[in-house]
Coordinates of C-alpha atoms in Angstrom, one line a residue:
Chain A
X13 CA -12.2 28.2 29.9
X14 CA -15.5 27.7 27.6
X15 CA -16.7 30.9 25.8
X16 CA -19.8 30.9 23.5
X17 CA -19.5 34.7 21.6
X18 CA -23.3 34.8 19.7
X19 CA -23.7 31.8 18.6
X20 CA -26.2 30.2 17.2
X21 CA -26.8 26.7 15.3
X22 CA -29.4 26.2 12.6
X23 CA -30.6 22.2 11.6
X24 CA -30.8 22.0 8.1
X25 CA -31.5 25.5 7.6
X26 CA -35.0 25.9 9.1
X27 CA -34.8 25.0 12.7
X28 CA -33.0 26.9 15.8
X29 CA -31.9 24.7 17.9
X30 CA -29.5 27.5 19.9
X31 CA -29.3 31.1 19.1
X32 CA -27.8 34.1 20.3
X33 CA -25.7 32.1 23.2
X34 CA -23.2 34.3 24.4
X35 CA -21.6 33.1 28.2
X36 CA -18.5 32.4 30.0
X37 CA -17.6 29.4 32.4
X38 CA -13.9 29.8 33.7
X39 CA -11.3 27.7 34.7
X40 CA -12.3 25.4 37.1
X41 CA -16.3 26.8 37.6
X42 CA -18.9 23.9 37.7
X43 CA -21.9 25.0 36.1
X44 CA -25.3 23.1 35.8
X45 CA -27.2 23.2 32.1
X46 CA -31.0 23.1 32.7
X47 CA -34.1 23.8 30.4
X48 CA -36.4 21.1 28.7
X49 CA -35.7 18.6 26.7
X50 CA -35.3 20.3 23.9
X51 CA -34.5 23.1 25.1
X52 CA -30.5 23.1 23.1
X53 CA -28.9 21.6 26.2
X54 CA -27.7 18.3 24.3
X55 CA -26.6 20.8 21.0
X56 CA -24.4 23.2 23.1
X57 CA -22.3 20.1 24.5
X58 CA -22.4 19.1 21.2
X59 CA -20.9 22.2 20.2
X60 CA -18.0 21.9 22.6
X61 CA -17.1 18.6 21.8
X62 CA -16.6 19.8 18.2
X63 CA -19.9 17.2 16.8
X64 CA -21.4 20.1 15.5
X65 CA -20.3 23.5 13.9
X66 CA -21.9 27.0 14.7
X67 CA -24.0 28.5 12.0
X68 CA -23.4 31.5 13.9
X69 CA -21.1 33.1 16.1
X70 CA -17.9 31.7 17.8
X71 CA -17.2 28.6 20.3
X72 CA -13.7 29.2 22.3
X73 CA -11.9 26.4 24.5
X74 CA -9.0 27.0 26.2
X75 CA -8.9 29.8 23.9
X76 CA -9.2 28.7 20.7
X77 CA -11.7 29.5 18.5
X78 CA -12.9 25.5 17.7
X79 CA -14.2 26.0 14.4
X80 CA -10.6 26.6 13.1
X81 CA -9.3 23.0 14.3
X82 CA -8.0 21.0 11.7
X83 CA -10.0 17.9 11.0
X84 CA -6.7 15.8 11.8
X85 CA -6.3 18.2 15.2
X86 CA -10.3 17.1 16.4
X87 CA -8.9 13.6 18.5
X88 CA -6.3 15.2 20.2
X89 CA -8.5 18.3 21.0
X90 CA -10.9 15.7 22.0
X91 CA -8.5 13.7 24.3
X92 CA -8.5 16.6 26.4
X93 CA -12.2 16.6 27.0
X94 CA -14.1 13.7 29.6
X95 CA -17.3 13.3 28.3
X96 CA -20.0 11.4 30.3
X97 CA -23.8 10.1 28.3
X98 CA -27.1 9.3 30.0
X99 CA -26.8 6.1 28.0
X100 CA -22.7 5.7 29.4
X101 CA -21.8 4.7 25.7
X102 CA -20.0 1.8 26.9
X103 CA -18.8 -1.0 25.2
X104 CA -20.5 -4.1 25.6
X105 CA -18.0 -6.9 24.3
X106 CA -15.4 -5.9 27.0
X107 CA -14.7 -5.7 30.7
X108 CA -15.6 -3.1 32.7
X109 CA -11.5 -2.3 33.2
X110 CA -11.1 -2.6 29.2
X111 CA -14.0 0.2 29.1
X112 CA -12.0 2.6 31.3
X113 CA -8.7 2.0 30.0
X114 CA -9.8 2.8 26.2
X115 CA -9.4 6.5 26.2
X116 CA -5.4 5.5 27.9
X117 CA -5.3 3.1 25.0
X118 CA -6.5 5.5 22.2
X119 CA -3.1 7.9 23.7
X120 CA -0.8 5.2 23.7
X121 CA 0.5 4.7 27.6
X122 CA 2.4 1.9 28.3
X123 CA 0.1 -1.2 30.0
X124 CA 1.4 -0.3 33.2
X125 CA 0.4 3.3 33.5
X126 CA -2.7 2.3 31.9
X127 CA -3.4 -0.5 34.9
X128 CA -2.3 2.3 37.6
X129 CA -4.7 5.3 36.3
X130 CA -7.7 2.6 35.3
X131 CA -7.5 1.4 38.8
X132 CA -7.0 4.9 40.2
X133 CA -10.4 5.8 38.6
X134 CA -12.4 2.6 38.8
X135 CA -11.4 3.2 42.7
X136 CA -12.5 6.9 42.6
X137 CA -15.8 5.5 41.6
X138 CA -15.7 3.1 43.8
X139 CA -16.0 0.1 41.9
X140 CA -12.6 -1.0 41.9
X141 CA -14.1 -4.7 43.0
X142 CA -15.7 -5.1 39.6
X143 CA -13.2 -4.4 37.2
X144 CA -12.8 -7.8 35.6
X145 CA -17.4 -7.6 35.3
X146 CA -18.7 -6.9 32.0
X147 CA -21.0 -3.7 31.6
X148 CA -24.2 -6.0 31.4
X149 CA -23.5 -7.8 34.7
X150 CA -23.7 -3.6 36.0
X151 CA -26.9 -2.3 37.3
X152 CA -27.7 1.9 35.8
X153 CA -25.7 3.4 38.3
X154 CA -22.7 1.3 38.3
X155 CA -22.5 1.4 34.4
X156 CA -22.9 5.5 34.7
X157 CA -20.1 5.7 36.9
X158 CA -18.1 3.3 34.6
X159 CA -18.9 6.2 32.4
X160 CA -17.6 8.3 35.0
X161 CA -14.5 6.6 35.5
X162 CA -13.8 6.7 31.5
X163 CA -14.3 10.2 31.1
X164 CA -11.7 11.2 34.2
X165 CA -9.2 8.2 33.7
X166 CA -7.5 10.5 31.1
X167 CA -7.3 13.7 33.8
X168 CA -9.2 16.1 31.2
X169 CA -9.0 19.6 32.2
X170 CA -12.7 19.9 31.1
X171 CA -15.4 17.6 31.7
X172 CA -18.8 17.3 30.1
X173 CA -22.0 15.6 31.7
X174 CA -25.3 15.1 29.6
X175 CA -28.1 14.3 31.9
X176 CA -25.5 11.7 33.8
X177 CA -28.4 11.1 36.1
X178 CA -31.5 10.3 33.7
X179 CA -32.5 7.2 34.2
X180 CA -30.9 6.6 38.3
X181 CA -32.9 7.3 41.6
X182 CA -32.6 10.2 44.1
X183 CA -30.1 8.5 46.0
X184 CA -28.0 7.4 43.2
X185 CA -27.9 10.7 41.4
X186 CA -26.9 12.3 44.6
X187 CA -23.8 9.9 44.4
X188 CA -23.3 11.0 40.8
X189 CA -23.1 14.2 41.4
X190 CA -20.8 14.2 44.7
X191 CA -18.6 12.4 42.3
X192 CA -18.5 15.3 40.3
X193 CA -18.0 17.9 42.7
X194 CA -14.8 16.0 43.8
X195 CA -14.0 16.9 40.2
X196 CA -15.0 19.8 40.8
X197 CA -12.7 20.7 43.8
X198 CA -9.1 19.0 42.0
X199 CA -9.4 22.0 40.2
X200 CA -11.6 20.6 36.8
X201 CA -14.0 22.2 34.5
X202 CA -17.4 20.6 35.0
X203 CA -20.6 21.3 32.7
X204 CA -23.3 19.0 33.1
X205 CA -26.7 19.4 31.3
X206 CA -29.8 17.9 34.0
X207 CA -33.1 18.8 33.9
X208 CA -33.0 17.5 37.0
X209 CA -34.1 21.1 38.9
X210 CA -34.5 19.9 42.6
X211 CA -31.1 18.5 42.4
X212 CA -29.7 21.5 41.1
X213 CA -30.8 23.8 43.5
X214 CA -29.5 21.6 46.8
X215 CA -26.5 21.8 44.9
X216 CA -25.7 25.4 44.9
X217 CA -23.6 26.2 41.8
X218 CA -23.8 28.2 38.4
X219 CA -26.9 27.5 36.8
X220 CA -27.5 28.6 32.9
X221 CA -31.3 28.1 31.8
X222 CA -32.0 27.3 28.1
X223 CA -35.4 27.6 26.8
X224 CA -36.1 27.2 23.5
X225 CA -33.0 27.7 22.2
X226 CA -32.0 31.2 24.2
X227 CA -29.9 31.2 26.9
X228 CA -33.2 32.8 29.5
X229 CA -31.5 32.7 32.9
X230 CA -27.4 33.0 34.2
X231 CA -27.9 32.4 38.0
X232 CA -25.0 32.4 39.7
X233 CA -24.9 29.8 42.9
X234 CA -26.9 31.9 46.1
Chain B
X121 CA -30.0 -2.9 48.2
X122 CA -29.2 0.1 50.4
X123 CA -26.4 -1.4 51.8
X124 CA -24.8 -2.1 49.1
X125 CA -24.9 1.4 48.4
X126 CA -24.4 3.2 51.5
X127 CA -21.1 1.0 51.3
X128 CA -20.1 2.7 48.1
X129 CA -20.6 5.7 49.5
X130 CA -18.0 4.7 52.0
X131 CA -15.1 3.8 49.6
X132 CA -15.8 7.0 47.4
X133 CA -14.0 9.7 49.5
X134 CA -11.1 7.4 50.2
X135 CA -10.7 6.9 46.3
X136 CA -11.2 10.7 45.8
X137 CA -8.1 11.7 47.8
X138 CA -6.0 9.1 46.4
X139 CA -7.0 10.1 42.8
X140 CA -5.8 13.3 43.5
X141 CA -3.0 13.0 44.5
X142 CA -1.6 10.4 42.0
X143 CA -3.4 13.6 39.6
X144 CA -1.1 15.9 41.2
X145 CA 2.2 13.8 41.4
X146 CA 1.4 13.3 37.4
X147 CA 1.2 16.7 36.0
X148 CA 4.6 18.2 38.1
X149 CA 6.0 15.3 36.3
X150 CA 5.2 16.1 32.6
X151 CA 5.1 20.0 32.9
X152 CA 9.2 20.8 32.2
X153 CA 9.4 19.5 28.4
X154 CA 13.3 19.3 28.1
X155 CA 14.8 17.9 24.8
X156 CA 15.9 15.0 26.8
X157 CA 12.0 14.9 27.9
X158 CA 11.0 15.0 23.8
X159 CA 13.3 12.4 22.5
X160 CA 11.5 10.1 25.8
X161 CA 8.2 10.8 24.4
X162 CA 8.9 10.2 20.8
X163 CA 10.3 7.1 21.7
X164 CA 7.3 6.1 23.8
X165 CA 4.8 7.3 20.7
X166 CA 6.7 5.0 18.6
X167 CA 6.1 2.4 21.2
X168 CA 2.7 3.0 21.4
X169 CA 2.2 3.0 17.4
X170 CA 4.2 -0.8 17.2
X171 CA 2.1 -2.2 20.3
X172 CA -1.3 -0.9 18.7
X173 CA 0.0 -2.7 16.0
X174 CA 0.8 -5.9 17.1
X175 CA -2.1 -5.8 19.1
X176 CA -4.5 -4.9 16.5
X177 CA -2.8 -7.3 14.4
X178 CA -3.3 -10.5 16.7
X179 CA -6.7 -9.1 17.5
X180 CA -7.9 -9.2 14.2
X181 CA -6.5 -13.0 13.4
X182 CA -8.2 -14.1 17.3
X183 CA -11.8 -12.2 15.2
X184 CA -10.9 -14.0 11.8
X185 CA -10.4 -17.6 14.1
X186 CA -13.8 -16.9 16.3
X187 CA -15.4 -17.2 13.4
X188 CA -14.1 -20.2 11.2
X189 CA -16.9 -20.7 8.9
X190 CA -17.1 -16.9 7.5
X191 CA -13.9 -16.6 7.4
X192 CA -13.4 -19.8 5.6
X193 CA -15.4 -18.8 3.2
X194 CA -14.2 -15.4 2.3
X195 CA -10.5 -16.8 1.7
X196 CA -12.1 -19.8 -1.0
X197 CA -13.8 -16.4 -2.7
X198 CA -10.5 -14.3 -2.5
X199 CA -8.8 -18.1 -3.4
X200 CA -10.7 -18.8 -6.3
X201 CA -10.6 -15.3 -7.9
X202 CA -7.0 -15.8 -7.4
X203 CA -6.5 -19.3 -9.1
X204 CA -7.6 -18.4 -13.1
X205 CA -5.2 -15.6 -13.2
X206 CA -2.4 -17.9 -11.6
X207 CA -2.9 -20.5 -13.6
X208 CA -3.1 -18.4 -17.3
X209 CA -0.1 -16.3 -15.5
X210 CA 1.7 -20.2 -15.4
X211 CA 0.8 -21.4 -18.5
X212 CA 2.0 -18.2 -20.3
X213 CA 5.3 -18.3 -18.1
X214 CA 6.4 -22.1 -19.7
X215 CA 4.8 -21.0 -23.3
X216 CA 7.7 -18.1 -22.5
X217 CA 9.9 -20.8 -22.8
X218 CA 8.3 -22.1 -25.7
X219 CA 9.0 -18.8 -27.2
X220 CA 12.5 -19.1 -26.5
X221 CA 13.0 -22.5 -28.2
X222 CA 11.6 -21.2 -30.9
X223 CA 13.4 -18.5 -31.6
X224 CA 16.4 -20.8 -31.5
X225 CA 15.0 -22.9 -34.1
X226 CA 14.0 -19.5 -36.4
X227 CA 16.5 -20.8 -39.3
X228 CA 16.7 -19.5 -43.3
X229 CA 17.2 -22.1 -46.1
X230 CA 18.7 -20.8 -49.3
X231 CA 18.6 -23.5 -51.6
X232 CA 21.6 -23.1 -53.9
X233 CA 21.6 -22.9 -57.8
X234 CA 21.9 -26.9 -59.0
X235 CA 24.8 -28.1 -60.4
X236 CA 27.4 -25.8 -59.1
X237 CA 30.7 -27.3 -58.3
X238 CA 32.4 -27.6 -54.8
X239 CA 34.7 -25.6 -54.5
X240 CA 31.8 -22.6 -55.4
X241 CA 29.5 -24.2 -52.6
X242 CA 32.4 -23.2 -50.4
X243 CA 33.1 -19.7 -51.8
X244 CA 29.4 -19.2 -51.1
X245 CA 29.5 -20.5 -47.6
X246 CA 32.3 -17.7 -47.0
X247 CA 30.0 -14.9 -48.4
X248 CA 27.3 -16.5 -46.0
X249 CA 29.3 -16.6 -43.2
X250 CA 30.9 -13.1 -43.4
X251 CA 27.3 -11.4 -43.3
X252 CA 27.1 -9.7 -39.7
X253 CA 23.4 -11.0 -39.4
X254 CA 24.3 -14.8 -40.0
X255 CA 25.5 -16.0 -36.9
X256 CA 25.8 -19.9 -38.3
X257 CA 25.7 -21.7 -41.2
X258 CA 24.7 -25.4 -41.9
X259 CA 25.6 -27.1 -45.6
X260 CA 23.4 -29.5 -46.5
X261 CA 24.4 -31.1 -50.1
X262 CA 22.1 -32.2 -52.3
X263 CA 23.2 -36.3 -51.1
X264 CA 22.6 -35.5 -47.5
X265 CA 19.5 -33.9 -48.8
X266 CA 18.7 -36.7 -51.0
X267 CA 19.3 -39.5 -48.4
X268 CA 17.2 -37.5 -45.4
X269 CA 14.3 -37.3 -48.0
X270 CA 14.3 -41.5 -48.6
X271 CA 14.7 -41.7 -44.9
X272 CA 11.8 -39.7 -43.7
X273 CA 9.9 -40.2 -46.6
X274 CA 10.3 -44.4 -46.6
X275 CA 10.2 -44.0 -50.7
X276 CA 13.9 -45.3 -51.1
X277 CA 12.6 -47.3 -54.3
X278 CA 10.8 -44.6 -56.0
X279 CA 13.9 -42.7 -55.5
X280 CA 16.3 -45.1 -55.8
X281 CA 14.5 -45.2 -60.0
X282 CA 15.2 -41.3 -60.6
X283 CA 18.4 -41.0 -63.3
X284 CA 19.5 -38.2 -61.2
X285 CA 19.2 -36.5 -58.0
X286 CA 16.3 -33.7 -58.7
X287 CA 17.9 -31.7 -55.2
X288 CA 19.6 -28.8 -54.7
X289 CA 22.0 -28.5 -52.1
X290 CA 21.1 -25.9 -49.3
X291 CA 22.2 -24.1 -46.8
X292 CA 20.4 -23.9 -43.2
X293 CA 21.3 -20.3 -41.5
X294 CA 20.9 -19.2 -37.6
X295 CA 20.6 -15.6 -37.6
X296 CA 22.2 -13.5 -35.3
X297 CA 18.9 -11.4 -34.8
X298 CA 15.4 -13.5 -35.2
X299 CA 12.8 -11.0 -35.6
X300 CA 10.7 -11.7 -38.5
X301 CA 11.8 -8.4 -39.7
X302 CA 15.5 -8.8 -39.5
X303 CA 14.7 -12.0 -41.3
X304 CA 12.6 -10.9 -43.7
X305 CA 15.1 -8.5 -44.6
X306 CA 18.1 -11.1 -44.6
X307 CA 16.3 -12.9 -46.8
X308 CA 15.6 -10.7 -49.8
X309 CA 19.3 -9.6 -49.7
X310 CA 20.4 -13.4 -49.5
X311 CA 18.2 -14.5 -52.7
X312 CA 20.4 -11.7 -54.7
X313 CA 23.5 -13.4 -54.1
X314 CA 24.9 -15.2 -57.0
X315 CA 25.0 -19.1 -56.7
X316 CA 21.9 -19.0 -54.5
X317 CA 18.4 -19.5 -56.0
X318 CA 16.2 -19.8 -53.8
X319 CA 16.1 -18.6 -49.9
X320 CA 13.0 -19.8 -47.9
X321 CA 11.9 -18.5 -44.3
X322 CA 8.7 -19.8 -43.2
X323 CA 7.4 -16.7 -41.0
X324 CA 3.6 -17.6 -40.7
X325 CA 3.5 -19.7 -38.5
X326 CA 6.0 -18.4 -36.4
X327 CA 4.0 -15.2 -36.1
X328 CA 1.5 -16.6 -35.4
X329 CA 2.1 -18.2 -32.3
X330 CA 4.3 -15.0 -31.2
X331 CA 0.4 -13.2 -32.0
X332 CA -1.0 -16.0 -29.8
X333 CA 1.5 -15.8 -27.2
X334 CA 0.3 -11.9 -27.3
X335 CA -3.2 -12.7 -27.4
X336 CA -2.5 -14.6 -23.8
X337 CA -0.7 -12.2 -22.4
X338 CA -3.8 -9.7 -22.2
X339 CA -6.1 -12.0 -21.5
X340 CA -4.0 -12.9 -18.7
X341 CA -2.8 -9.0 -17.8
X342 CA -7.1 -8.8 -18.2
X343 CA -8.4 -11.1 -16.0
X344 CA -5.7 -10.3 -14.0
X345 CA -7.1 -6.9 -13.4
X346 CA -10.4 -8.3 -13.3
X347 CA -10.2 -11.4 -10.7
X348 CA -8.0 -8.6 -8.8
X349 CA -11.0 -6.3 -9.0
X350 CA -13.0 -9.2 -7.6
X351 CA -10.7 -9.8 -4.5
X352 CA -10.7 -6.2 -3.7
X353 CA -14.6 -6.2 -4.1
X354 CA -14.9 -9.5 -1.5
X355 CA -12.5 -7.7 0.9
X356 CA -14.1 -4.5 0.6
X357 CA -17.8 -6.1 1.5
X358 CA -16.5 -8.2 4.7
X359 CA -14.8 -5.4 6.1
X360 CA -17.9 -3.3 5.4
X361 CA -19.7 -6.1 7.3
X362 CA -17.4 -5.5 9.9
X363 CA -17.6 -2.3 9.9
X364 CA -21.1 -1.7 9.9
X365 CA -21.0 -4.9 13.4
X366 CA -18.5 -2.3 15.0
X367 CA -20.1 0.6 14.5
X368 CA -21.0 1.2 17.7
X369 CA -17.1 1.1 19.2
X370 CA -16.1 3.3 16.4
X371 CA -18.3 6.4 17.2
X372 CA -17.7 5.8 20.8
X373 CA -13.8 5.3 20.1
X374 CA -13.9 8.5 17.8
X375 CA -16.1 10.5 20.7
X376 CA -13.3 10.5 23.2
X377 CA -10.3 10.8 20.6
X378 CA -9.3 8.2 18.4
X379 CA -7.8 8.8 14.7
X380 CA -8.7 7.1 11.9
X381 CA -5.3 6.0 11.5
X382 CA -6.7 4.2 14.9
X383 CA -10.1 2.7 13.6
X384 CA -8.5 1.9 10.6
X385 CA -6.0 -0.1 12.1
X386 CA -7.9 -3.2 13.0
X387 CA -10.2 -3.7 9.7
X388 CA -6.6 -3.5 7.8
X389 CA -5.0 -6.0 9.4
X390 CA -8.3 -8.2 8.6
X391 CA -8.0 -7.1 5.2
X392 CA -4.5 -8.7 5.1
X393 CA -5.1 -11.8 6.8
X394 CA -7.6 -12.7 4.4
X395 CA -5.8 -11.3 1.8
X396 CA -2.9 -14.1 3.2
X397 CA -5.2 -16.7 3.8
X398 CA -6.9 -16.7 0.1
X399 CA -3.7 -16.9 -1.3
X400 CA -2.4 -19.2 0.7
X401 CA -5.8 -21.5 -0.4
X402 CA -5.1 -20.3 -3.7
X403 CA -1.5 -21.7 -3.8
X404 CA -3.0 -24.6 -2.7
X405 CA -5.7 -25.3 -5.3
X406 CA -2.8 -24.2 -7.8
X407 CA -0.8 -27.7 -6.3
X408 CA -3.2 -29.9 -5.8
X409 CA -4.2 -29.0 -9.6
X410 CA -1.3 -29.0 -11.3
X411 CA -0.5 -32.7 -9.6
X412 CA -3.6 -33.9 -10.5
X413 CA -3.2 -32.5 -14.4
X414 CA 0.8 -33.7 -14.3
X415 CA 0.2 -37.0 -15.5
X416 CA -2.1 -36.7 -18.1
X417 CA 0.4 -33.5 -19.9
X418 CA 3.3 -35.6 -19.3
X419 CA 1.2 -38.8 -22.0
X420 CA -0.2 -36.2 -24.5
X421 CA 3.3 -34.9 -24.3
X422 CA 4.8 -37.9 -24.8
X423 CA 2.7 -38.9 -28.0
X424 CA 3.8 -36.2 -29.2
X425 CA 7.4 -37.0 -29.0
X426 CA 7.9 -33.9 -26.8
X427 CA 8.9 -33.6 -23.1
X428 CA 6.8 -30.8 -21.4
X429 CA 6.5 -30.6 -17.8
X430 CA 3.7 -28.5 -16.1
X431 CA 5.5 -25.4 -14.7
X432 CA 4.7 -24.7 -10.9
X433 CA 5.1 -21.9 -8.8
X434 CA 8.2 -22.5 -7.1
X435 CA 9.8 -20.1 -4.8
X436 CA 9.8 -16.9 -6.4
X437 CA 5.9 -17.2 -8.1
X438 CA 4.7 -18.5 -4.3
X439 CA 6.2 -15.1 -2.7
X440 CA 4.4 -13.5 -5.2
X441 CA 1.2 -14.9 -5.2
X442 CA 1.2 -14.4 -1.3
X443 CA 2.2 -10.9 -1.6
X444 CA -0.3 -9.7 -3.6
X445 CA -3.0 -11.5 -2.5
X446 CA -2.1 -10.0 1.2
X447 CA -2.0 -6.3 -0.8
X448 CA -4.9 -6.4 -2.4
X449 CA -7.2 -8.0 0.8
X450 CA -5.3 -4.7 2.7
X451 CA -5.9 -2.5 -0.1
X452 CA -9.7 -3.5 -0.1
X453 CA -9.8 -3.2 3.8
X454 CA -8.4 0.6 2.9
X455 CA -11.3 1.1 0.4
X456 CA -13.8 0.0 2.7
X457 CA -12.7 1.9 6.2
X458 CA -12.0 4.8 4.0
X459 CA -15.5 5.2 2.7
X460 CA -17.7 3.5 5.2
X461 CA -15.7 5.7 8.0
X462 CA -16.6 9.0 6.4
X463 CA -20.6 7.8 7.5
X464 CA -20.2 7.3 10.6
X465 CA -20.8 10.4 12.7
X466 CA -21.0 10.0 16.8
X467 CA -24.3 10.9 17.8

């Protein structure tokens, strides 16, 4: 599903955020990406989303060299990836329902289909009863669940998450990770960047460890 | 707190299985892509496109109405920029009417030799009418000329004391082509004819009027272009602020796969609404203005013994004004959004 081939990323010619990253993730796999802040986790995810382009090497997603995508193809590429952000990136001027509906509205689905799929996604994250609420009325954990619902409402083949449990207490973090495992179970490829080592150790999945822009460990689940 | 969480925890697995079931069914229904399904998909995309246009058209109008003062000020600025060139264009349009009348009244006067006999006058008239450049002729005999002269000057007594009529007979000639060049050439040719003493045409004032009209036309064009640019700037600046205000939203929708066209659409509709609103206000200002000026203009014209009515926009003019203003608003928005979208990169 994802293949990094000797990928390097420099910013501003000097600072090397990633160097010689080489790994593969199979379809349907669930992978954690760990490392200290500044180790390059976010840069790596941004490369997959094609928000950045590699300075060296190739990033392949679903068999395509995504560096070769034409700018006009980018929106359609991004629609196949669900992304969960640490700060959830919800829009505060509209209800939970409309936040989750956004990817489907962009794809131009009929309102009836949108309603059905939004409710299924909200039901999945346990927030169906809050669909009319505004994001500001929700707790941090609930906002994160809305972010997850929005990421999966499109039924993406690939789900990326950047520190999805960053600001949450351990119980809520475990709940959120449980959701990701559910998606992994139904065949979605999941990649989660997190520095919550204790939680990751408990979940027993493959873990890629980054340090100062290098891939220092690739540990299969014990 | 903990009670709430445990309730949610219980809800999750049930939801998960439901979502998985619907997901599986959907995948199965979309995988075979027959020709019929392609048509259905294309139709669906067309409908989706229309749906988004309709939604954005209404949404952008709603956003305008939600900030009535700001929107009205923007529209007023657009209206003021539109009023001046429109008013000039209108007055030029009426100048064109005057121009046409001028063309109709452009004539040459051929004074005949003094003391030509009536039969000779008839021969000259025939010769004049035979010319292809001559559309019509009107003979003014020496006696008629004298009578007109007396009437217009009110010098009955003084002129009555003259022994003989000093005026020659004259022929007023309407040319087929009233252009200054053609008339000058015609006058030269006619003055060479026997029996014609002199041909007079007053080209200078016609020329002057034409140049004035040309000046007006160019001035209107220049002002039109300048004020059109003004409208673009007003709309562009307003839309730039709107883009800045919705930066977060643009970043998020770009992240989740919105095309540029999708992002641009609401702003283009806002621009078009601003333009249309400005056009309507300009139309109102022009109508008010011409009503306000109508009375003094009419009495001024009457004092010159003329009948002149202030021109109005009419249906064609109004449609042109509104179409132009809407297009200008749309274009201003397009320029602003395109410029600023390039600068917005999702973080």
